[in-house]
């Protein structure tokens, strides 16, 4: 499907720039051009598609649905799935949290949403397809959804309401299901498209520099690091690799755009995919800035429990990946 | 009558860009309005929104969760 991009890359590197096929520089440059074009196209498609889906499932509708319907345990899975189609900005996490709590949605269900939303987002999915292929992407998405669901159920079982900050407890006490007045915007797809389009361009503009730098670093590593280089340090049998990289990744904050292209090269050079996915989930799903924001609504103990449970689930899924992939 | 414009946001980059676009539109079109930035989360939650930034004109939430274009803001303010 992407052969034509390879032709463009080959033509540019070997004919226009007139580089020799054996040079490191040529290899790196070829890789950079091919990956950049392919990934930008895929990102565009995925972000646009998710934009359309999200336009019909705005967050208010999600809340309204989750708070009105009796779902017999399925609400965790649903909240997690809604998290996939909702674009996430860490600065919205607090209003989201309060909004859900106020709508009478249980804490665990709210967490399920909050965990999956950053973990499986349109940018990560677009990059994943471009870098690792459809099969690995599906595995990532499904495990991200399950991770949110399971963590949500565990967190609900821990009865954490008492560790909310006082003013949130007041909100919780006043929560009423009725006050939720959601009015759907009656817009045709034609009316929605300009808004979606503007959002797509804005997201792309924001991430393109990171993507390009990431691919450039990846390209250099691709040309200069020998195949299997990392296998010496991190083979599948090294049981400590997964927890170590996950714990390293949690405080890190990067939009997936910069880090994914580098990780792809690391996998290519011998790091097991499960270890790499655990690392990415740690980077994308949890971050120190998010923890700081959540301090307004949660006590330290609650944030620590939340991060602890999710980290544990990420480590477990890293092991599972290394076994099945 | 002077418009009371409020921008709700906890200080993320998107909220900053919303503020600067709104201020630009107000200034360029000589609109009689006060632009206030609301960063206090408890204050923000009174407007019952879940995504930031949000634009409030005369106590009515008009846009939430995205940064609008200059033209869109101008249309809302007129």
Tab-separated table of C-alpha atoms in Angstrom:
chain	number	residue	atom	x	y	z
A	1	UNK	CA	0.000	0.000	0.000
A	2	UNK	CA	2.879	2.326	0.740
A	3	UNK	CA	5.235	1.238	-2.020
A	4	UNK	CA	4.847	4.544	-3.800
A	5	UNK	CA	6.281	6.353	-0.786
A	6	UNK	CA	9.319	4.072	-0.900
A	7	UNK	CA	9.739	4.987	-4.562
A	8	UNK	CA	9.621	8.680	-3.709
A	9	UNK	CA	12.158	8.193	-0.910
A	10	UNK	CA	14.473	6.132	-3.136
A	11	UNK	CA	14.198	8.648	-5.954
A	12	UNK	CA	14.951	11.610	-3.670
A	13	UNK	CA	17.891	10.009	-1.898
A	14	UNK	CA	19.595	8.141	-4.730
A	15	UNK	CA	18.720	10.288	-7.757
A	16	UNK	CA	18.120	13.830	-6.525
A	17	UNK	CA	20.656	13.908	-3.681
A	18	UNK	CA	22.795	11.394	-5.541
A	19	UNK	CA	23.851	9.416	-2.459
A	20	UNK	CA	25.399	5.984	-2.519
A	21	UNK	CA	23.159	3.073	-1.404
A	22	UNK	CA	25.810	1.829	1.015
A	23	UNK	CA	26.225	5.030	2.971
A	24	UNK	CA	24.845	5.284	6.502
A	25	UNK	CA	23.620	8.761	5.698
A	26	UNK	CA	21.681	7.527	2.675
A	27	UNK	CA	20.021	4.770	4.691
A	28	UNK	CA	19.099	7.165	7.488
A	29	UNK	CA	17.761	9.783	5.087
A	30	UNK	CA	15.761	7.240	3.117
A	31	UNK	CA	14.221	5.933	6.316
A	32	UNK	CA	13.415	9.468	7.455
A	33	UNK	CA	11.650	10.470	4.238
A	34	UNK	CA	9.709	7.232	3.936
A	35	UNK	CA	8.594	7.174	7.563
A	36	UNK	CA	7.724	10.870	7.708
A	37	UNK	CA	5.436	10.752	4.689
A	38	UNK	CA	3.784	7.492	5.674
A	39	UNK	CA	3.222	8.492	9.276
A	40	UNK	CA	1.900	11.946	8.497
A	41	UNK	CA	-0.643	10.451	6.085
A	42	UNK	CA	-1.767	7.875	8.640
A	43	UNK	CA	-1.951	10.454	11.418
A	44	UNK	CA	-4.082	12.665	9.243
A	45	UNK	CA	-6.497	9.830	8.430
A	46	UNK	CA	-6.821	8.581	12.001
A	47	UNK	CA	-7.169	12.034	13.584
A	48	UNK	CA	-9.787	13.007	11.033
A	49	UNK	CA	-11.764	9.805	11.548
A	50	UNK	CA	-11.611	10.102	15.350
A	51	UNK	CA	-12.649	13.734	15.018
A	52	UNK	CA	-15.834	12.684	13.237
A	53	UNK	CA	-16.599	9.980	15.817
A	54	UNK	CA	-15.943	12.402	18.647
A	55	UNK	CA	-18.179	15.023	17.112
A	56	UNK	CA	-21.090	12.603	17.526
A	57	UNK	CA	-19.993	11.400	20.977
A	58	UNK	CA	-19.097	14.564	22.858
A	59	UNK	CA	-18.077	14.145	26.441
A	60	UNK	CA	-21.378	15.502	27.770
A	61	UNK	CA	-23.256	12.787	25.924
A	62	UNK	CA	-20.912	10.163	27.355
A	63	UNK	CA	-21.537	11.399	30.874
A	64	UNK	CA	-25.249	11.564	30.336
A	65	UNK	CA	-25.255	7.989	29.037
A	66	UNK	CA	-23.115	6.591	31.836
A	67	UNK	CA	-25.091	8.291	34.583
A	68	UNK	CA	-28.566	7.458	33.269
A	69	UNK	CA	-28.245	3.838	32.264
A	70	UNK	CA	-27.982	0.807	34.473
A	71	UNK	CA	-25.249	-1.227	32.883
A	72	UNK	CA	-24.676	-4.144	35.254
A	73	UNK	CA	-20.894	-4.013	35.354
A	74	UNK	CA	-20.460	-3.152	31.686
A	75	UNK	CA	-20.063	0.514	32.592
A	76	UNK	CA	-16.346	0.065	33.210
A	77	UNK	CA	-15.761	-1.333	29.745
A	78	UNK	CA	-18.003	1.328	28.195
A	79	UNK	CA	-16.284	4.169	30.036
A	80	UNK	CA	-12.974	2.800	28.827
A	81	UNK	CA	-14.249	2.582	25.233
A	82	UNK	CA	-15.596	6.117	25.430
A	83	UNK	CA	-12.109	7.102	26.562
A	84	UNK	CA	-10.756	5.868	23.238
A	85	UNK	CA	-12.928	8.165	21.130
A	86	UNK	CA	-12.531	11.170	23.389
A	87	UNK	CA	-9.432	13.246	22.752
A	88	UNK	CA	-7.674	13.920	25.995
A	89	UNK	CA	-5.882	16.974	27.206
A	90	UNK	CA	-4.314	16.550	30.626
A	91	UNK	CA	-5.505	20.018	31.598
A	92	UNK	CA	-9.088	18.820	31.184
A	93	UNK	CA	-8.633	15.901	33.553
A	94	UNK	CA	-9.824	17.789	36.625
A	95	UNK	CA	-12.992	19.275	35.101
A	96	UNK	CA	-13.707	15.861	33.608
A	97	UNK	CA	-13.278	14.150	36.922
A	98	UNK	CA	-15.578	16.576	38.730
A	99	UNK	CA	-18.087	16.460	35.900
A	100	UNK	CA	-18.315	12.677	36.100
A	101	UNK	CA	-18.506	12.610	39.885
A	102	UNK	CA	-21.197	15.241	39.811
A	103	UNK	CA	-23.184	13.184	37.337
A	104	UNK	CA	-23.302	10.378	39.895
A	105	UNK	CA	-20.870	8.146	38.008
A	106	UNK	CA	-18.955	5.831	40.363
A	107	UNK	CA	-15.313	6.650	41.025
A	108	UNK	CA	-14.026	3.422	39.468
A	109	UNK	CA	-15.917	4.070	36.226
A	110	UNK	CA	-14.526	7.600	36.133
A	111	UNK	CA	-11.038	6.179	36.562
A	112	UNK	CA	-11.595	3.682	33.759
A	113	UNK	CA	-12.311	6.615	31.469
A	114	UNK	CA	-9.425	8.710	32.784
A	115	UNK	CA	-6.946	5.879	32.267
A	116	UNK	CA	-7.895	4.883	28.729
A	117	UNK	CA	-8.442	8.368	27.365
A	118	UNK	CA	-4.776	9.437	27.266
A	119	UNK	CA	-3.517	5.882	26.728
A	120	UNK	CA	-5.424	5.179	23.534
A	121	UNK	CA	-5.760	8.433	21.666
A	122	UNK	CA	-5.905	9.361	18.013
A	123	UNK	CA	-2.254	10.422	17.803
A	124	UNK	CA	-0.948	7.267	19.449
A	125	UNK	CA	-3.101	5.065	17.225
A	126	UNK	CA	-2.035	6.872	14.038
A	127	UNK	CA	1.620	6.559	14.969
A	128	UNK	CA	1.216	2.945	15.992
A	129	UNK	CA	-0.264	1.883	12.667
A	130	UNK	CA	2.518	3.674	10.820
A	131	UNK	CA	5.338	2.314	12.940
A	132	UNK	CA	4.249	-1.147	14.025
A	133	UNK	CA	1.468	-2.186	11.662
A	134	UNK	CA	-2.214	-2.899	12.131
A	135	UNK	CA	-1.903	-6.106	14.150
A	136	UNK	CA	0.273	-4.604	16.871
A	137	UNK	CA	-1.955	-1.526	16.930
A	138	UNK	CA	-5.036	-3.646	17.547
A	139	UNK	CA	-3.266	-5.447	20.372
A	140	UNK	CA	-2.253	-2.105	21.864
A	141	UNK	CA	-5.765	-0.642	21.614
A	142	UNK	CA	-7.487	-3.729	23.027
A	143	UNK	CA	-5.033	-4.029	25.900
A	144	UNK	CA	-5.326	-0.295	26.597
A	145	UNK	CA	-9.109	-0.643	26.864
A	146	UNK	CA	-8.814	-3.730	29.082
A	147	UNK	CA	-6.199	-2.015	31.221
A	148	UNK	CA	-8.557	0.906	31.850
A	149	UNK	CA	-11.478	-1.428	32.554
A	150	UNK	CA	-9.606	-3.670	34.972
A	151	UNK	CA	-7.846	-0.812	36.773
A	152	UNK	CA	-11.236	0.911	37.115
A	153	UNK	CA	-12.817	-2.169	38.674
A	154	UNK	CA	-9.902	-2.600	41.101
A	155	UNK	CA	-9.981	1.081	42.086
A	156	UNK	CA	-13.753	0.902	42.711
A	157	UNK	CA	-13.249	-2.118	44.979
A	158	UNK	CA	-10.764	-0.133	47.054
A	159	UNK	CA	-13.508	2.334	48.117
A	160	UNK	CA	-11.461	5.435	47.624
A	161	UNK	CA	-14.167	8.086	48.083
A	162	UNK	CA	-12.810	8.933	51.511
A	163	UNK	CA	-9.530	10.066	49.966
A	164	UNK	CA	-11.039	12.785	47.819
A	165	UNK	CA	-10.333	16.378	48.800
A	166	UNK	CA	-13.059	17.952	50.979
A	167	UNK	CA	-14.646	20.112	48.319
A	168	UNK	CA	-14.984	17.159	45.956
A	169	UNK	CA	-16.705	15.220	48.729
A	170	UNK	CA	-19.236	18.033	48.891
A	171	UNK	CA	-19.738	17.754	45.144
A	172	UNK	CA	-20.141	14.006	45.545
A	173	UNK	CA	-22.762	14.440	48.254
A	174	UNK	CA	-24.739	16.832	46.063
A	175	UNK	CA	-24.496	14.655	42.989
A	176	UNK	CA	-27.827	14.279	41.310
A	177	UNK	CA	-28.537	12.300	38.245
A	178	UNK	CA	-31.361	14.582	37.200
A	179	UNK	CA	-29.429	17.813	36.929
A	180	UNK	CA	-27.732	16.453	33.886
A	181	UNK	CA	-29.271	18.391	31.043
A	182	UNK	CA	-27.626	17.312	27.872
A	183	UNK	CA	-28.890	18.781	24.697
A	184	UNK	CA	-27.540	17.281	21.555
A	185	UNK	CA	-26.351	19.674	18.913
A	186	UNK	CA	-28.425	19.109	15.841
A	187	UNK	CA	-25.825	19.608	13.178
A	188	UNK	CA	-25.431	17.874	9.874
A	189	UNK	CA	-22.113	16.293	8.963
A	190	UNK	CA	-21.621	19.122	6.503
A	191	UNK	CA	-21.940	21.669	9.298
A	192	UNK	CA	-19.636	19.665	11.550
A	193	UNK	CA	-16.880	19.154	8.997
A	194	UNK	CA	-15.349	22.668	9.125
A	195	UNK	CA	-15.020	22.438	12.921
A	196	UNK	CA	-13.570	18.922	12.734
A	197	UNK	CA	-11.233	19.999	9.942
A	198	UNK	CA	-9.924	22.960	11.952
A	199	UNK	CA	-9.277	20.652	14.917
A	200	UNK	CA	-7.422	18.127	12.742
A	201	UNK	CA	-5.129	20.831	11.400
A	202	UNK	CA	-4.549	22.207	14.883
A	203	UNK	CA	-3.621	18.800	16.301
A	204	UNK	CA	-1.355	18.023	13.347
A	205	UNK	CA	0.368	21.379	13.573
A	206	UNK	CA	1.008	20.787	17.254
A	207	UNK	CA	2.576	17.352	16.858
A	208	UNK	CA	4.404	17.551	13.517
A	209	UNK	CA	7.648	19.008	14.975
A	210	UNK	CA	7.789	16.227	17.591
A	211	UNK	CA	7.013	13.535	15.049
A	212	UNK	CA	9.686	14.762	12.668
A	213	UNK	CA	12.326	15.075	15.382
A	214	UNK	CA	11.370	11.627	16.670
A	215	UNK	CA	11.639	10.096	13.206
A	216	UNK	CA	14.933	11.918	12.593
A	217	UNK	CA	16.435	10.502	15.783
A	218	UNK	CA	14.996	7.119	14.852
A	219	UNK	CA	16.483	7.449	11.371
A	220	UNK	CA	19.941	8.188	12.741
A	221	UNK	CA	19.764	5.263	15.136
A	222	UNK	CA	18.483	3.103	12.321
A	223	UNK	CA	21.547	3.875	10.243
A	224	UNK	CA	24.186	3.781	12.942
A	225	UNK	CA	23.208	1.215	15.577
A	226	UNK	CA	23.802	-2.376	14.680
A	227	UNK	CA	20.988	-4.874	14.547
A	228	UNK	CA	20.302	-6.664	17.833
A	229	UNK	CA	22.378	-4.124	19.768
A	230	UNK	CA	19.985	-4.006	22.731
A	231	UNK	CA	19.382	-7.701	22.969
A	232	UNK	CA	22.399	-8.021	25.209
A	233	UNK	CA	20.766	-5.801	27.830
A	234	UNK	CA	17.104	-6.465	27.515
A	235	UNK	CA	16.181	-9.864	26.253
A	236	UNK	CA	12.861	-11.434	27.054
A	237	UNK	CA	14.293	-13.518	29.850
A	238	UNK	CA	15.391	-10.488	31.791
A	239	UNK	CA	12.522	-10.307	34.269
A	240	UNK	CA	13.487	-6.897	35.602
A	241	UNK	CA	13.391	-5.112	32.270
A	242	UNK	CA	9.620	-4.559	32.174
A	243	UNK	CA	9.165	-3.112	35.686
A	244	UNK	CA	12.280	-0.969	35.375
A	245	UNK	CA	11.318	0.667	32.092
A	246	UNK	CA	7.719	1.149	33.262
A	247	UNK	CA	8.726	2.852	36.475
A	248	UNK	CA	11.164	5.014	34.542
A	249	UNK	CA	8.424	5.931	32.092
A	250	UNK	CA	5.663	6.941	34.528
A	251	UNK	CA	7.016	10.355	35.559
A	252	UNK	CA	8.009	11.143	31.977
A	253	UNK	CA	5.777	13.394	30.013
A	254	UNK	CA	5.874	13.315	26.286
A	255	UNK	CA	3.106	13.338	23.833
A	256	UNK	CA	3.443	9.984	22.153
A	257	UNK	CA	4.474	11.741	18.961
A	258	UNK	CA	8.097	12.260	19.909
A	259	UNK	CA	8.810	9.026	21.637
A	260	UNK	CA	7.086	6.422	19.479
A	261	UNK	CA	9.373	6.665	16.421
A	262	UNK	CA	12.391	6.174	18.675
A	263	UNK	CA	10.804	3.200	20.393
A	264	UNK	CA	10.107	1.610	17.018
A	265	UNK	CA	13.806	1.652	16.207
A	266	UNK	CA	14.629	0.252	19.635
A	267	UNK	CA	12.287	-2.652	18.947
A	268	UNK	CA	13.885	-3.127	15.562
A	269	UNK	CA	17.273	-3.265	17.255
A	270	UNK	CA	16.286	-5.952	19.693
A	271	UNK	CA	14.196	-4.624	22.581
A	272	UNK	CA	11.225	-6.992	23.122
A	273	UNK	CA	7.939	-5.463	21.965
A	274	UNK	CA	6.185	-6.065	25.296
A	275	UNK	CA	8.883	-4.195	27.165
A	276	UNK	CA	8.628	-1.353	24.667
A	277	UNK	CA	4.821	-1.209	24.899
A	278	UNK	CA	4.977	-1.130	28.701
A	279	UNK	CA	7.379	1.772	28.409
A	280	UNK	CA	5.099	3.655	26.043
A	281	UNK	CA	2.025	3.059	28.163
A	282	UNK	CA	3.918	4.458	31.132
A	283	UNK	CA	4.930	7.543	29.210
A	284	UNK	CA	1.604	8.196	27.536
A	285	UNK	CA	-0.816	7.051	30.226
A	286	UNK	CA	0.621	8.511	33.403
A	287	UNK	CA	2.691	11.597	33.994
A	288	UNK	CA	3.914	13.836	36.747
A	289	UNK	CA	2.132	16.951	35.443
A	290	UNK	CA	-1.138	15.018	35.492
A	291	UNK	CA	-0.512	13.999	39.097
A	292	UNK	CA	0.077	17.629	40.020
A	293	UNK	CA	-3.223	18.645	38.429
A	294	UNK	CA	-5.126	15.867	40.159
A	295	UNK	CA	-3.918	17.127	43.525
A	296	UNK	CA	-6.789	19.594	43.412
A	297	UNK	CA	-9.337	16.804	43.633
A	298	UNK	CA	-7.500	13.899	45.221
A	299	UNK	CA	-5.377	13.467	48.287
A	300	UNK	CA	-1.843	12.218	47.851
A	301	UNK	CA	-2.898	8.788	49.008
A	302	UNK	CA	-5.521	8.515	46.288
A	303	UNK	CA	-3.176	9.690	43.542
A	304	UNK	CA	-0.550	7.221	44.735
A	305	UNK	CA	-3.088	4.371	44.734
A	306	UNK	CA	-4.346	5.359	41.290
A	307	UNK	CA	-0.842	5.502	39.811
A	308	UNK	CA	0.192	2.358	41.670
A	309	UNK	CA	-2.680	0.246	40.354
A	310	UNK	CA	-2.239	1.467	36.782
A	311	UNK	CA	1.548	0.967	36.892
A	312	UNK	CA	1.048	-2.563	38.132
A	313	UNK	CA	-1.416	-3.309	35.332
A	314	UNK	CA	1.016	-1.877	32.766
A	315	UNK	CA	3.840	-4.058	34.059
A	316	UNK	CA	1.600	-7.122	33.916
A	317	UNK	CA	0.550	-6.375	30.354
A	318	UNK	CA	4.211	-5.914	29.422
A	319	UNK	CA	4.905	-9.443	30.605
A	320	UNK	CA	1.844	-10.786	28.822
A	321	UNK	CA	2.938	-9.139	25.572
A	322	UNK	CA	6.421	-10.566	25.841
A	323	UNK	CA	4.913	-14.020	26.255
A	324	UNK	CA	2.337	-13.879	23.443
A	325	UNK	CA	4.103	-11.716	20.838
B	1	UNK	CA	-23.920	47.306	26.726
B	2	UNK	CA	-20.550	46.003	27.656
B	3	UNK	CA	-20.044	42.265	27.156
B	4	UNK	CA	-18.649	40.208	30.000
B	5	UNK	CA	-16.320	37.637	28.485
B	6	UNK	CA	-14.761	34.931	30.594
B	7	UNK	CA	-12.264	32.339	29.509
B	8	UNK	CA	-12.261	29.248	31.680
B	9	UNK	CA	-9.112	27.193	31.789
B	10	UNK	CA	-6.580	25.885	34.236
B	11	UNK	CA	-3.649	27.367	32.362
B	12	UNK	CA	-2.878	24.893	29.618
B	13	UNK	CA	-1.405	26.047	26.282
B	14	UNK	CA	-4.807	25.783	24.582
B	15	UNK	CA	-6.336	28.097	27.183
B	16	UNK	CA	-3.548	30.628	26.668
B	17	UNK	CA	-4.117	30.680	22.940
B	18	UNK	CA	-7.867	31.123	23.460
B	19	UNK	CA	-7.156	34.161	25.645
B	20	UNK	CA	-4.874	35.777	23.114
B	21	UNK	CA	-7.274	35.170	20.199
B	22	UNK	CA	-10.208	36.625	22.143
B	23	UNK	CA	-8.199	39.652	23.219
B	24	UNK	CA	-7.074	40.214	19.656
B	25	UNK	CA	-10.619	40.017	18.265
B	26	UNK	CA	-11.949	42.379	20.947
B	27	UNK	CA	-9.190	44.907	20.342
B	28	UNK	CA	-9.225	44.825	16.560
B	29	UNK	CA	-12.962	45.275	16.329
B	30	UNK	CA	-13.271	47.803	19.144
B	31	UNK	CA	-15.766	45.629	20.961
B	32	UNK	CA	-16.928	46.983	24.286
B	33	UNK	CA	-16.121	44.028	26.506
B	34	UNK	CA	-14.270	42.934	29.596
B	35	UNK	CA	-12.089	39.858	29.153
B	36	UNK	CA	-11.466	37.880	32.291
B	37	UNK	CA	-9.428	34.726	32.683
B	38	UNK	CA	-10.803	32.265	35.216
B	39	UNK	CA	-8.231	29.794	36.475
B	40	UNK	CA	-9.749	28.692	39.767
B	41	UNK	CA	-11.080	25.186	39.301
B	42	UNK	CA	-13.952	25.587	41.759
B	43	UNK	CA	-15.057	28.702	39.906
B	44	UNK	CA	-14.720	26.891	36.564
B	45	UNK	CA	-16.848	23.983	37.726
B	46	UNK	CA	-19.768	26.308	38.448
B	47	UNK	CA	-20.267	26.458	34.696
B	48	UNK	CA	-20.730	22.705	34.548
B	49	UNK	CA	-18.194	22.123	31.793
B	50	UNK	CA	-15.898	19.126	31.438
B	51	UNK	CA	-13.449	20.244	28.821
B	52	UNK	CA	-11.312	23.336	28.796
B	53	UNK	CA	-10.807	25.938	27.483
B	54	UNK	CA	-14.328	27.321	27.515
B	55	UNK	CA	-15.624	30.688	26.388
B	56	UNK	CA	-18.338	32.329	28.463
B	57	UNK	CA	-20.161	35.365	27.124
B	58	UNK	CA	-22.530	37.111	29.534
B	59	UNK	CA	-22.621	34.030	31.754
B	60	UNK	CA	-23.471	31.662	28.930
B	61	UNK	CA	-21.061	28.937	27.847
B	62	UNK	CA	-20.636	29.297	24.096
B	63	UNK	CA	-17.619	27.165	23.266
B	64	UNK	CA	-15.982	24.383	25.214
B	65	UNK	CA	-13.034	22.094	24.764
B	66	UNK	CA	-11.478	23.688	21.709
B	67	UNK	CA	-9.826	26.850	20.517
B	68	UNK	CA	-12.117	28.691	18.103
B	69	UNK	CA	-11.009	30.780	15.162
B	70	UNK	CA	-11.064	34.572	15.229
B	71	UNK	CA	-14.064	34.726	12.892
B	72	UNK	CA	-16.042	32.329	15.049
B	73	UNK	CA	-15.439	34.479	18.116
B	74	UNK	CA	-16.360	37.634	16.256
B	75	UNK	CA	-19.643	36.040	15.156
B	76	UNK	CA	-20.397	35.093	18.757
B	77	UNK	CA	-19.686	38.542	20.082
B	78	UNK	CA	-21.798	40.424	17.571
